[in-house]
mmCIF file of C-alpha atoms in Angstrom:
data_model
loop_
_atom_site.group_PDB
_atom_site.id
_atom_site.type_symbol
_atom_site.label_atom_id
_atom_site.label_comp_id
_atom_site.label_asym_id
_atom_site.label_seq_id
_atom_site.Cartn_x
_atom_site.Cartn_y
_atom_site.Cartn_z
ATOM 1 C CA UNK X 8 -0.371 -0.057 0.199
ATOM 2 C CA UNK X 9 2.586 2.206 0.809
ATOM 3 C CA UNK X 10 4.670 1.450 -1.852
ATOM 4 C CA UNK X 11 2.968 2.456 -4.452
ATOM 5 C CA UNK X 12 2.752 6.011 -2.813
ATOM 6 C CA UNK X 13 6.041 6.384 -2.653
ATOM 7 C CA UNK X 14 6.704 4.785 -7.332
ATOM 8 C CA UNK X 15 4.213 8.089 -7.742
ATOM 9 C CA UNK X 16 6.069 10.505 -6.551
ATOM 10 C CA UNK X 17 9.691 9.165 -8.106
ATOM 11 C CA UNK X 18 7.985 9.153 -11.475
ATOM 12 C CA UNK X 19 7.157 12.775 -11.160
ATOM 13 C CA UNK X 20 10.507 13.475 -10.365
ATOM 14 C CA UNK X 21 12.226 11.691 -12.981
ATOM 15 C CA UNK X 22 9.876 13.515 -15.410
ATOM 16 C CA UNK X 23 10.318 17.268 -13.525
ATOM 17 C CA UNK X 24 13.236 17.425 -11.526
ATOM 18 C CA UNK X 25 11.188 18.980 -8.745
ATOM 19 C CA UNK X 26 13.668 22.106 -8.516
ATOM 20 C CA UNK X 27 16.682 19.295 -7.973
ATOM 21 C CA UNK X 28 17.471 20.403 -11.286
ATOM 22 C CA UNK X 29 18.190 23.995 -10.563
ATOM 23 C CA UNK X 30 22.061 23.823 -10.147
ATOM 24 C CA UNK X 31 25.149 21.405 -10.607
ATOM 25 C CA UNK X 32 25.265 21.924 -6.785
ATOM 26 C CA UNK X 33 22.264 19.901 -5.761
ATOM 27 C CA UNK X 34 21.394 16.802 -5.488
ATOM 28 C CA UNK X 35 18.187 14.788 -6.068
ATOM 29 C CA UNK X 36 16.505 12.099 -3.351
ATOM 30 C CA UNK X 37 17.412 9.612 -5.505
ATOM 31 C CA UNK X 38 21.452 10.298 -5.989
ATOM 32 C CA UNK X 39 21.239 11.980 -9.122
ATOM 33 C CA UNK X 40 23.143 15.155 -10.397
ATOM 34 C CA UNK X 41 20.038 16.171 -12.845
ATOM 35 C CA UNK X 42 21.952 19.600 -14.822
ATOM 36 C CA UNK X 43 24.537 16.233 -15.711
ATOM 37 C CA UNK X 44 22.562 14.014 -16.508
ATOM 38 C CA UNK X 45 20.684 16.953 -18.877
ATOM 39 C CA UNK X 46 24.012 18.088 -20.725
ATOM 40 C CA UNK X 47 24.986 14.383 -21.514
ATOM 41 C CA UNK X 48 21.374 14.500 -22.586
ATOM 42 C CA UNK X 49 21.905 17.220 -24.767
ATOM 43 C CA UNK X 50 25.236 15.252 -25.993
ATOM 44 C CA UNK X 51 23.356 12.321 -27.298
ATOM 45 C CA UNK X 52 20.679 14.337 -29.337
ATOM 46 C CA UNK X 53 23.602 15.855 -31.708
ATOM 47 C CA UNK X 54 25.940 14.376 -34.661
ATOM 48 C CA UNK X 55 27.180 11.097 -33.750
ATOM 49 C CA UNK X 56 30.599 10.084 -33.670
ATOM 50 C CA UNK X 57 32.978 6.661 -33.164
ATOM 51 C CA UNK X 58 36.001 5.584 -32.342
ATOM 52 C CA UNK X 59 37.128 2.384 -33.186
ATOM 53 C CA UNK X 60 40.732 0.800 -31.569
ATOM 54 C CA UNK X 61 42.554 -1.206 -34.039
ATOM 55 C CA UNK X 62 45.539 -3.362 -33.646
ATOM 56 C CA UNK X 63 47.796 -0.803 -35.664
ATOM 57 C CA UNK X 64 45.652 2.580 -34.871
ATOM 58 C CA UNK X 65 42.806 4.196 -33.853
ATOM 59 C CA UNK X 66 39.644 5.263 -36.052
ATOM 60 C CA UNK X 67 38.225 8.407 -35.252
ATOM 61 C CA UNK X 68 35.052 9.590 -37.407
ATOM 62 C CA UNK X 69 31.779 12.420 -36.437
ATOM 63 C CA UNK X 70 28.712 13.075 -38.219
ATOM 64 C CA UNK X 71 29.268 16.503 -38.941
ATOM 65 C CA UNK X 72 25.562 17.948 -39.802
ATOM 66 C CA UNK X 73 25.690 21.269 -41.800
ATOM 67 C CA UNK X 74 22.495 23.422 -40.923
ATOM 68 C CA UNK X 75 22.634 25.404 -44.594
ATOM 69 C CA UNK X 76 23.600 24.654 -48.554
ATOM 70 C CA UNK X 77 25.656 27.773 -47.756
ATOM 71 C CA UNK X 78 27.985 26.407 -45.077
ATOM 72 C CA UNK X 79 31.663 26.178 -46.446
ATOM 73 C CA UNK X 80 32.043 21.956 -45.840
ATOM 74 C CA UNK X 81 35.522 22.600 -44.060
ATOM 75 C CA UNK X 82 33.753 24.929 -41.614
ATOM 76 C CA UNK X 83 32.436 23.492 -38.530
ATOM 77 C CA UNK X 84 35.254 21.237 -37.530
ATOM 78 C CA UNK X 85 33.863 18.312 -34.928
ATOM 79 C CA UNK X 86 37.962 16.586 -35.667
ATOM 80 C CA UNK X 87 40.765 18.155 -33.599
ATOM 81 C CA UNK X 88 43.893 17.199 -33.778
ATOM 82 C CA UNK X 89 45.607 17.865 -30.073
ATOM 83 C CA UNK X 90 49.755 18.007 -30.626
ATOM 84 C CA UNK X 91 51.581 15.567 -32.525
ATOM 85 C CA UNK X 92 50.418 12.238 -31.775
ATOM 86 C CA UNK X 93 46.816 12.478 -30.385
ATOM 87 C CA UNK X 94 43.338 12.746 -32.272
ATOM 88 C CA UNK X 95 40.540 14.504 -30.249
ATOM 89 C CA UNK X 96 36.845 14.655 -31.811
ATOM 90 C CA UNK X 97 34.474 16.211 -30.085
ATOM 91 C CA UNK X 98 30.191 15.745 -29.774
ATOM 92 C CA UNK X 99 27.664 17.917 -28.427
ATOM 93 C CA UNK X 100 28.004 21.874 -27.597
ATOM 94 C CA UNK X 101 30.744 22.336 -30.732
ATOM 95 C CA UNK X 102 32.129 25.655 -28.455
ATOM 96 C CA UNK X 103 32.462 24.147 -25.067
ATOM 97 C CA UNK X 104 34.116 20.782 -27.315
ATOM 98 C CA UNK X 105 36.529 23.701 -28.264
ATOM 99 C CA UNK X 106 37.038 24.679 -25.316
ATOM 100 C CA UNK X 107 37.872 20.725 -23.716
ATOM 101 C CA UNK X 108 40.464 20.800 -26.925
ATOM 102 C CA UNK X 109 41.638 24.340 -26.232
ATOM 103 C CA UNK X 110 42.958 22.380 -22.794
ATOM 104 C CA UNK X 111 44.115 19.250 -24.276
ATOM 105 C CA UNK X 112 46.341 21.234 -25.740
ATOM 106 C CA UNK X 113 47.238 23.511 -22.995
ATOM 107 C CA UNK X 114 48.019 19.946 -20.568
ATOM 108 C CA UNK X 115 50.424 18.349 -23.852
ATOM 109 C CA UNK X 116 52.536 21.661 -23.856
ATOM 110 C CA UNK X 117 52.842 21.970 -20.096
ATOM 111 C CA UNK X 118 53.863 17.727 -20.213
ATOM 112 C CA UNK X 119 55.665 18.380 -22.404
ATOM 113 C CA UNK X 120 57.324 21.476 -21.035
ATOM 114 C CA UNK X 121 57.869 19.725 -17.228
ATOM 115 C CA UNK X 122 59.050 16.744 -18.391
ATOM 116 C CA UNK X 123 60.586 16.247 -21.009
ATOM 117 C CA UNK X 124 58.420 13.827 -23.313
ATOM 118 C CA UNK X 125 54.565 13.669 -24.608
ATOM 119 C CA UNK X 126 51.631 13.299 -21.728
ATOM 120 C CA UNK X 127 50.857 9.133 -21.800
ATOM 121 C CA UNK X 128 46.927 8.839 -22.822
ATOM 122 C CA UNK X 129 46.053 7.726 -19.777
ATOM 123 C CA UNK X 130 47.250 10.464 -18.254
ATOM 124 C CA UNK X 131 46.023 13.312 -20.250
ATOM 125 C CA UNK X 132 42.385 11.940 -20.472
ATOM 126 C CA UNK X 133 42.963 11.782 -16.748
ATOM 127 C CA UNK X 134 43.710 15.118 -16.628
ATOM 128 C CA UNK X 135 40.479 16.382 -19.334
ATOM 129 C CA UNK X 136 38.603 13.983 -17.352
ATOM 130 C CA UNK X 137 39.804 16.546 -14.219
ATOM 131 C CA UNK X 138 38.762 18.991 -15.785
ATOM 132 C CA UNK X 139 35.652 18.444 -16.759
ATOM 133 C CA UNK X 140 34.968 17.290 -13.697
ATOM 134 C CA UNK X 141 35.454 20.521 -12.283
ATOM 135 C CA UNK X 142 32.217 21.890 -13.951
ATOM 136 C CA UNK X 143 30.016 20.069 -12.276
ATOM 137 C CA UNK X 144 30.632 20.308 -9.093
ATOM 138 C CA UNK X 145 31.417 24.583 -8.931
ATOM 139 C CA UNK X 146 27.873 26.142 -8.573
ATOM 140 C CA UNK X 147 28.511 29.545 -10.948
ATOM 141 C CA UNK X 148 29.875 27.364 -13.562
ATOM 142 C CA UNK X 149 27.780 25.025 -15.797
ATOM 143 C CA UNK X 150 28.881 21.195 -16.957
ATOM 144 C CA UNK X 151 30.395 21.212 -20.530
ATOM 145 C CA UNK X 152 27.710 20.369 -23.211
ATOM 146 C CA UNK X 153 30.190 18.305 -24.487
ATOM 147 C CA UNK X 154 31.652 14.970 -24.516
ATOM 148 C CA UNK X 155 35.394 14.563 -25.884
ATOM 149 C CA UNK X 156 36.665 11.502 -27.716
ATOM 150 C CA UNK X 157 39.773 10.992 -27.248
ATOM 151 C CA UNK X 158 42.599 9.099 -29.515
ATOM 152 C CA UNK X 159 46.204 8.842 -28.576
ATOM 153 C CA UNK X 160 49.514 7.236 -29.668
ATOM 154 C CA UNK X 161 51.701 6.353 -26.945
ATOM 155 C CA UNK X 162 55.330 6.398 -27.861
ATOM 156 C CA UNK X 163 57.223 5.064 -24.777
ATOM 157 C CA UNK X 164 54.704 1.632 -25.339
ATOM 158 C CA UNK X 165 54.096 2.021 -28.768
ATOM 159 C CA UNK X 166 50.425 1.278 -28.010
ATOM 160 C CA UNK X 167 47.445 3.267 -29.403
ATOM 161 C CA UNK X 168 44.543 4.507 -26.940
ATOM 162 C CA UNK X 169 41.132 5.556 -27.035
ATOM 163 C CA UNK X 170 39.844 7.187 -24.212
ATOM 164 C CA UNK X 171 36.392 8.615 -24.205
ATOM 165 C CA UNK X 172 34.924 11.853 -21.925
ATOM 166 C CA UNK X 173 31.437 12.837 -20.414
ATOM 167 C CA UNK X 174 30.317 15.742 -19.195
ATOM 168 C CA UNK X 175 30.247 14.162 -15.623
ATOM 169 C CA UNK X 176 34.474 13.619 -16.130
ATOM 170 C CA UNK X 177 34.218 9.817 -16.021
ATOM 171 C CA UNK X 178 36.655 8.576 -18.039
ATOM 172 C CA UNK X 179 36.978 5.519 -19.503
ATOM 173 C CA UNK X 180 39.234 3.544 -22.776
ATOM 174 C CA UNK X 181 37.479 2.077 -24.562
ATOM 175 C CA UNK X 182 38.101 -0.959 -27.765
ATOM 176 C CA UNK X 183 35.350 1.400 -29.588
ATOM 177 C CA UNK X 184 32.836 4.171 -28.608
ATOM 178 C CA UNK V 14 95.254 37.371 -21.206
ATOM 179 C CA UNK V 15 96.193 40.476 -19.067
ATOM 180 C CA UNK V 16 97.750 38.044 -16.310
ATOM 181 C CA UNK V 17 100.073 36.161 -19.342
ATOM 182 C CA UNK V 18 101.143 39.817 -19.916
ATOM 183 C CA UNK V 19 101.728 41.356 -16.651
ATOM 184 C CA UNK V 20 105.696 40.233 -16.432
ATOM 185 C CA UNK V 21 106.079 42.255 -13.593
ATOM 186 C CA UNK V 22 103.617 40.138 -11.851
ATOM 187 C CA UNK V 23 105.313 36.993 -9.876
ATOM 188 C CA UNK V 24 103.959 34.670 -7.847
ATOM 189 C CA UNK V 25 104.206 36.685 -4.011
ATOM 190 C CA UNK V 26 102.507 39.951 -5.311
ATOM 191 C CA UNK V 27 99.837 38.014 -6.173
ATOM 192 C CA UNK V 28 96.704 37.284 -3.718
ATOM 193 C CA UNK V 29 95.648 34.024 -3.484
ATOM 194 C CA UNK V 30 91.743 32.749 -3.851
ATOM 195 C CA UNK V 31 91.060 31.859 -0.410
ATOM 196 C CA UNK V 32 87.581 30.556 -1.184
ATOM 197 C CA UNK V 33 88.947 29.126 -4.327
ATOM 198 C CA UNK V 34 85.281 27.033 -4.542
ATOM 199 C CA UNK V 35 83.277 29.291 -4.434
ATOM 200 C CA UNK V 36 81.847 27.872 -0.929
ATOM 201 C CA UNK V 37 78.935 30.513 0.556
ATOM 202 C CA UNK V 38 80.411 30.074 4.897
ATOM 203 C CA UNK V 39 80.306 26.770 6.808
ATOM 204 C CA UNK V 40 79.284 25.112 3.117
ATOM 205 C CA UNK V 41 80.075 21.717 2.470
ATOM 206 C CA UNK V 42 81.014 21.031 -0.250
ATOM 207 C CA UNK V 43 81.357 17.598 -2.327
ATOM 208 C CA UNK V 44 84.137 18.107 -4.262
ATOM 209 C CA UNK V 45 84.272 14.834 -6.222
ATOM 210 C CA UNK V 46 84.747 12.116 -9.162
ATOM 211 C CA UNK V 47 81.265 11.188 -10.222
ATOM 212 C CA UNK V 48 81.405 8.503 -13.580
ATOM 213 C CA UNK V 49 78.752 6.721 -15.180
ATOM 214 C CA UNK V 50 78.471 4.224 -18.032
ATOM 215 C CA UNK V 51 75.540 2.674 -19.749
ATOM 216 C CA UNK V 52 76.283 -0.747 -21.206
ATOM 217 C CA UNK V 53 73.575 -2.745 -23.528
ATOM 218 C CA UNK V 54 70.933 -3.802 -20.387
ATOM 219 C CA UNK V 55 72.062 -1.424 -17.387
ATOM 220 C CA UNK V 56 74.755 1.344 -16.598
ATOM 221 C CA UNK V 57 77.098 1.270 -13.907
ATOM 222 C CA UNK V 58 77.447 4.484 -12.171
ATOM 223 C CA UNK V 59 80.882 5.361 -9.519
ATOM 224 C CA UNK V 60 81.591 7.558 -7.389
ATOM 225 C CA UNK V 61 84.728 8.717 -4.625
ATOM 226 C CA UNK V 62 83.561 9.049 -0.972
ATOM 227 C CA UNK V 63 85.142 12.346 0.428
ATOM 228 C CA UNK V 64 83.732 15.320 1.731
ATOM 229 C CA UNK V 65 85.722 18.723 2.170
ATOM 230 C CA UNK V 66 85.189 21.735 3.708
ATOM 231 C CA UNK V 67 88.115 23.657 3.139
ATOM 232 C CA UNK V 68 91.010 20.932 3.654
ATOM 233 C CA UNK V 69 88.846 19.825 6.217
ATOM 234 C CA UNK V 70 87.016 16.233 5.389
ATOM 235 C CA UNK V 71 83.921 16.407 7.175
ATOM 236 C CA UNK V 72 82.880 12.899 6.108
ATOM 237 C CA UNK V 73 85.306 10.136 4.946
ATOM 238 C CA UNK V 74 82.522 7.579 3.616
ATOM 239 C CA UNK V 75 79.191 9.207 2.087
ATOM 240 C CA UNK V 76 77.269 8.144 -0.473
ATOM 241 C CA UNK V 77 77.491 10.501 -3.300
ATOM 242 C CA UNK V 78 75.030 7.990 -5.331
ATOM 243 C CA UNK V 79 71.575 8.680 -4.613
ATOM 244 C CA UNK V 80 68.325 6.096 -5.702
ATOM 245 C CA UNK V 81 65.840 8.369 -7.098
ATOM 246 C CA UNK V 82 63.264 5.077 -8.333
ATOM 247 C CA UNK V 83 63.927 1.554 -8.232
ATOM 248 C CA UNK V 84 65.617 1.337 -10.942
ATOM 249 C CA UNK V 85 67.294 5.390 -11.706
ATOM 250 C CA UNK V 86 70.185 6.904 -9.985
ATOM 251 C CA UNK V 87 72.050 9.765 -9.553
ATOM 252 C CA UNK V 88 76.081 11.524 -8.852
ATOM 253 C CA UNK V 89 75.832 14.291 -6.878
ATOM 254 C CA UNK V 90 78.667 16.821 -7.412
ATOM 255 C CA UNK V 91 79.130 20.479 -6.100
ATOM 256 C CA UNK V 92 77.804 21.473 -2.650
ATOM 257 C CA UNK V 93 76.256 18.514 -0.780
ATOM 258 C CA UNK V 94 73.288 20.844 0.846
ATOM 259 C CA UNK V 95 71.943 21.705 -3.075
ATOM 260 C CA UNK V 96 72.622 17.875 -4.790
ATOM 261 C CA UNK V 97 70.758 16.685 -1.250
ATOM 262 C CA UNK V 98 67.760 18.963 -2.063
ATOM 263 C CA UNK V 99 68.032 18.482 -5.779
ATOM 264 C CA UNK V 100 67.191 15.337 -5.185
ATOM 265 C CA UNK V 101 64.984 15.130 -2.850
ATOM 266 C CA UNK V 102 63.145 17.367 -4.704
ATOM 267 C CA UNK V 103 63.387 15.165 -7.942
ATOM 268 C CA UNK V 104 62.704 12.198 -6.086
ATOM 269 C CA UNK V 105 59.246 13.398 -5.314
ATOM 270 C CA UNK V 106 58.024 14.808 -8.298
ATOM 271 C CA UNK V 107 59.159 10.859 -9.937
ATOM 272 C CA UNK V 108 56.680 9.204 -7.731
ATOM 273 C CA UNK V 109 54.210 11.432 -8.464
ATOM 274 C CA UNK V 110 54.204 11.112 -12.049
ATOM 275 C CA UNK V 111 54.352 7.115 -11.277
ATOM 276 C CA UNK V 112 52.053 7.326 -9.612
ATOM 277 C CA UNK V 113 49.783 9.078 -12.643
ATOM 278 C CA UNK V 114 51.421 7.258 -15.419
ATOM 279 C CA UNK V 115 50.992 3.794 -13.550
ATOM 280 C CA UNK V 116 53.970 2.676 -15.051
ATOM 281 C CA UNK V 117 57.717 3.038 -13.608
ATOM 282 C CA UNK V 118 59.405 6.357 -15.393
ATOM 283 C CA UNK V 119 61.902 6.719 -17.738
ATOM 284 C CA UNK V 120 65.497 8.333 -16.929
ATOM 285 C CA UNK V 121 65.112 10.892 -19.854
ATOM 286 C CA UNK V 122 62.066 12.365 -17.094
ATOM 287 C CA UNK V 123 64.088 12.340 -14.807
ATOM 288 C CA UNK V 124 67.435 13.440 -16.717
ATOM 289 C CA UNK V 125 64.643 16.932 -17.848
ATOM 290 C CA UNK V 126 63.032 17.126 -14.346
ATOM 291 C CA UNK V 127 66.599 17.859 -12.114
ATOM 292 C CA UNK V 128 68.130 19.643 -15.239
ATOM 293 C CA UNK V 129 65.068 21.623 -15.349
ATOM 294 C CA UNK V 130 65.225 22.479 -11.991
ATOM 295 C CA UNK V 131 69.122 23.150 -12.089
ATOM 296 C CA UNK V 132 68.498 25.822 -15.059
ATOM 297 C CA UNK V 133 65.834 27.514 -13.352
ATOM 298 C CA UNK V 134 67.744 28.404 -10.164
ATOM 299 C CA UNK V 135 70.869 28.369 -11.993
ATOM 300 C CA UNK V 136 71.874 31.481 -10.144
ATOM 301 C CA UNK V 137 71.267 30.812 -6.544
ATOM 302 C CA UNK V 138 72.917 26.343 -7.610
ATOM 303 C CA UNK V 139 76.089 25.116 -7.330
ATOM 304 C CA UNK V 140 75.382 21.205 -8.533
ATOM 305 C CA UNK V 141 76.181 19.445 -11.162
ATOM 306 C CA UNK V 142 74.385 15.495 -11.720
ATOM 307 C CA UNK V 143 75.158 12.923 -13.595
ATOM 308 C CA UNK V 144 71.793 11.150 -13.903
ATOM 309 C CA UNK V 145 71.545 7.030 -14.695
ATOM 310 C CA UNK V 146 69.354 4.248 -14.476
ATOM 311 C CA UNK V 147 67.747 1.580 -16.490
ATOM 312 C CA UNK V 148 64.041 1.676 -17.878
ATOM 313 C CA UNK V 149 61.739 -0.789 -20.271
ATOM 314 C CA UNK V 150 61.792 2.228 -23.646
ATOM 315 C CA UNK V 151 65.261 3.076 -24.118
ATOM 316 C CA UNK V 152 67.590 0.344 -21.966
ATOM 317 C CA UNK V 153 70.288 1.838 -20.443
ATOM 318 C CA UNK V 154 70.918 5.372 -20.679
ATOM 319 C CA UNK V 155 73.097 8.162 -18.557
ATOM 320 C CA UNK V 156 72.741 11.978 -19.163
ATOM 321 C CA UNK V 157 75.605 14.273 -17.571
ATOM 322 C CA UNK V 158 74.002 18.036 -16.085
ATOM 323 C CA UNK V 159 76.639 20.135 -15.050
ATOM 324 C CA UNK V 160 76.566 23.207 -13.202
ATOM 325 C CA UNK V 161 74.040 25.557 -15.116
ATOM 326 C CA UNK V 162 71.962 22.766 -15.818
ATOM 327 C CA UNK V 163 72.561 21.115 -19.614
ATOM 328 C CA UNK V 164 71.274 17.853 -20.101
ATOM 329 C CA UNK V 165 73.554 15.505 -22.263
ATOM 330 C CA UNK V 166 72.702 11.631 -22.871
ATOM 331 C CA UNK V 167 76.421 10.103 -22.584
ATOM 332 C CA UNK V 168 77.811 7.436 -23.523
ATOM 333 C CA UNK V 169 80.644 8.042 -20.678
ATOM 334 C CA UNK V 170 79.663 10.575 -17.957
ATOM 335 C CA UNK V 171 82.633 11.633 -15.470
ATOM 336 C CA UNK V 172 81.965 14.815 -13.038
ATOM 337 C CA UNK V 173 82.807 16.254 -10.238
ATOM 338 C CA UNK V 174 86.344 18.180 -9.307
ATOM 339 C CA UNK V 175 88.337 15.148 -10.027
ATOM 340 C CA UNK V 176 87.081 14.300 -13.372
ATOM 341 C CA UNK V 177 89.180 17.213 -14.892
ATOM 342 C CA UNK V 178 91.987 14.998 -14.157
ATOM 343 C CA UNK V 179 90.389 11.381 -16.112
ATOM 344 C CA UNK V 180 89.596 12.586 -19.293
ATOM 345 C CA UNK V 181 92.100 12.054 -21.405
ATOM 346 C CA UNK V 182 91.966 8.211 -19.838
ATOM 347 C CA UNK V 183 88.145 7.429 -20.226
ATOM 348 C CA UNK V 184 88.754 8.865 -23.895
ATOM 349 C CA UNK V 185 91.730 6.263 -24.558
ATOM 350 C CA UNK V 186 89.909 3.245 -22.438
ATOM 351 C CA UNK V 187 85.834 3.666 -23.160
ATOM 352 C CA UNK V 188 84.638 1.454 -26.012
ATOM 353 C CA UNK V 189 81.705 0.743 -26.793
ATOM 354 C CA UNK V 190 78.858 -1.670 -25.603
ATOM 355 C CA UNK V 191 81.326 -2.738 -23.081
ATOM 356 C CA UNK V 192 79.859 -5.430 -20.560
ATOM 357 C CA UNK V 193 78.797 -5.455 -17.664
ATOM 358 C CA UNK V 194 81.725 -6.557 -15.698
ATOM 359 C CA UNK V 195 84.000 -4.635 -18.283
ATOM 360 C CA UNK V 196 81.800 -1.302 -17.558
ATOM 361 C CA UNK V 197 82.947 -1.829 -13.496
ATOM 362 C CA UNK V 198 86.251 -2.267 -14.086
ATOM 363 C CA UNK V 199 86.848 0.126 -16.708
ATOM 364 C CA UNK V 200 84.385 3.101 -13.606
ATOM 365 C CA UNK V 201 86.767 1.620 -11.057
ATOM 366 C CA UNK V 202 90.274 2.299 -12.233
ATOM 367 C CA UNK V 203 89.204 5.101 -13.835
ATOM 368 C CA UNK V 204 87.747 7.319 -10.662
ATOM 369 C CA UNK V 205 91.014 5.202 -8.508
ATOM 370 C CA UNK V 206 93.160 7.489 -10.868
ATOM 371 C CA UNK V 207 90.593 10.550 -10.490
ATOM 372 C CA UNK V 208 91.056 10.149 -6.608
ATOM 373 C CA UNK V 209 95.027 9.572 -6.846
ATOM 374 C CA UNK V 210 95.365 13.284 -8.109
ATOM 375 C CA UNK V 211 92.242 15.400 -6.655
ATOM 376 C CA UNK V 212 93.083 16.124 -3.232
ATOM 377 C CA UNK V 213 89.051 16.555 -2.640
ATOM 378 C CA UNK V 214 88.591 13.015 -3.825
ATOM 379 C CA UNK V 215 89.002 10.431 -1.817
ATOM 380 C CA UNK V 216 88.079 7.490 0.789
ATOM 381 C CA UNK V 217 86.443 4.280 -0.791
ATOM 382 C CA UNK V 218 84.809 3.839 -4.234
ATOM 383 C CA UNK V 219 80.905 2.929 -3.829
ATOM 384 C CA UNK V 220 79.478 1.648 -7.662
ATOM 385 C CA UNK V 221 75.570 0.895 -8.269
ATOM 386 C CA UNK V 222 75.122 -1.123 -11.349
ATOM 387 C CA UNK V 223 71.711 -1.181 -12.313
ATOM 388 C CA UNK V 224 69.331 -3.491 -14.356
ATOM 389 C CA UNK V 225 66.314 -4.596 -15.295
ATOM 390 C CA UNK V 226 66.911 -7.635 -12.787
ATOM 391 C CA UNK V 227 67.885 -4.829 -10.245
ATOM 392 C CA UNK V 228 70.144 -3.067 -8.404
ATOM 393 C CA UNK V 229 73.559 -4.233 -7.105
ATOM 394 C CA UNK V 230 75.360 -1.634 -4.819
ATOM 395 C CA UNK V 231 78.992 -1.957 -3.550
ATOM 396 C CA UNK V 232 82.213 -0.590 -2.702
ATOM 397 C CA UNK V 233 86.307 -0.729 -3.228
ATOM 398 C CA UNK V 234 87.804 0.002 1.104
ATOM 399 C CA UNK V 235 90.112 2.368 0.609
ATOM 400 C CA UNK V 236 93.171 0.129 0.763
ATOM 401 C CA UNK V 237 92.524 -2.139 -2.199
ATOM 402 C CA UNK V 238 91.884 0.461 -4.905
ATOM 403 C CA UNK V 239 93.261 -0.522 -8.833
ATOM 404 C CA UNK V 240 95.363 2.217 -7.992
ATOM 405 C CA UNK V 241 96.958 3.658 -4.922
ATOM 406 C CA UNK V 242 96.856 5.308 -3.120
#
C-alpha cells in the first residue's frame, strides 16, 4: 500500500526534476545530479561520433550536420588534432567541445615542458576528466555540454589508446565508443 | 690574458684566492669524482666518498649515489646541500609521475626534471649531477647535467672536480658496448686515478650496477683501490 504511493512520487520527480535540477551543486533525493544528466542528454541529441581501436591504430569519425547549404564544407570542424600523437572528436555543443580541446592542447604543452615527453594517453585523458569534472561541482559554472573522444599514440609503450570523457567528468578507455 | 702580459707579476705579489671553490661560509662541498657508463642492458654508476669543507674532510665515507626511483640513480657533485635538495625534489616529482602514469619512470623524464630545476635556479645552485638508470623504453642510459643546467645524453659521463684529471684516461679506455664486468672495471679504474690526483676526491669507491633484474651496490675500501693511493 505505501510502496505504491512512493513509486508515484518517484515517477513525478524523475520527469520534472522538481527543483533539484536548478544547479549542478544540488543532488536529487535519488542521488542524481540532474544538470549533469541534462548535459549528457544534449550530447546524445547531437551528431554521432565514433572511435574504433585497431591493432595498428585508432579510427575516429564524426557526423557533421550542416545547418545550411551555404555553409563552407571545411567549416564546423569536429575532429581536432591535439599536438603530435593525439586526436580529439567532440560531440554535443561545438563551442564547449572547443574549450575541452584547447585545454587538452595546453595540458600537452605544459606536460612536455615539465617532463620532457608527451603525456601518456591515460594521463591526458585523466587530466581532461578532472577539468570537465570541475565544472560539475562549482555553483557558478555549468557542466560541459560535450563529450570528447580522444585517440592517442603512446610512443614509449608503442601502442594506441582510445578514451572518452563525458560531461560528468568520467573517463574510460575503450575498444570502440 | 692580462695575467700573461703582466710580466712584472711575481708569485708573492699575486693574492691567493681564499675561496677557490666559491663556497659560502661553512658550506660543505662534495668536491668529487663521479662517473656513469651505460652498457647494453644497464648502467654502472661510480663515485668517490670524500666530502670536504675547504681542507677539512667532513665525511670520508659518504654516499654520493642517490636513488631517485627503483631503477634510476643520480651521482651528486658540487654543494652537498644543493644536490641533496635537488635529489629530494626530483625523487618526489618522479613518485608523483609514476602514480599518475601508472608505470615506472624513464631516465629521460628524471633527467629532464633534474635539468629543469638546475636551469631555472642556476644563479643559486652549485650542483653537477649525473643521472643514470635503466628503463624498459630506452634500456640503460646516462645523462650528464653540469653546472648551469645543460642536459646531454652520453655514453660515458664523468663529473666533479676529479673528473678533469681523467678525461684523457676515459677517452682512451672507453669503448662502445662494453659488458657489465668491463664497464665496472673501467669505472673503478678511472675513479681510482682521479682520487690519486684530486685532493678533493678520496676515501672509498662506491658503485651501483642498475639493470632490469635489480640493483647491485658495492664499495671498494681505500686500501684495495685498483690504482692507489
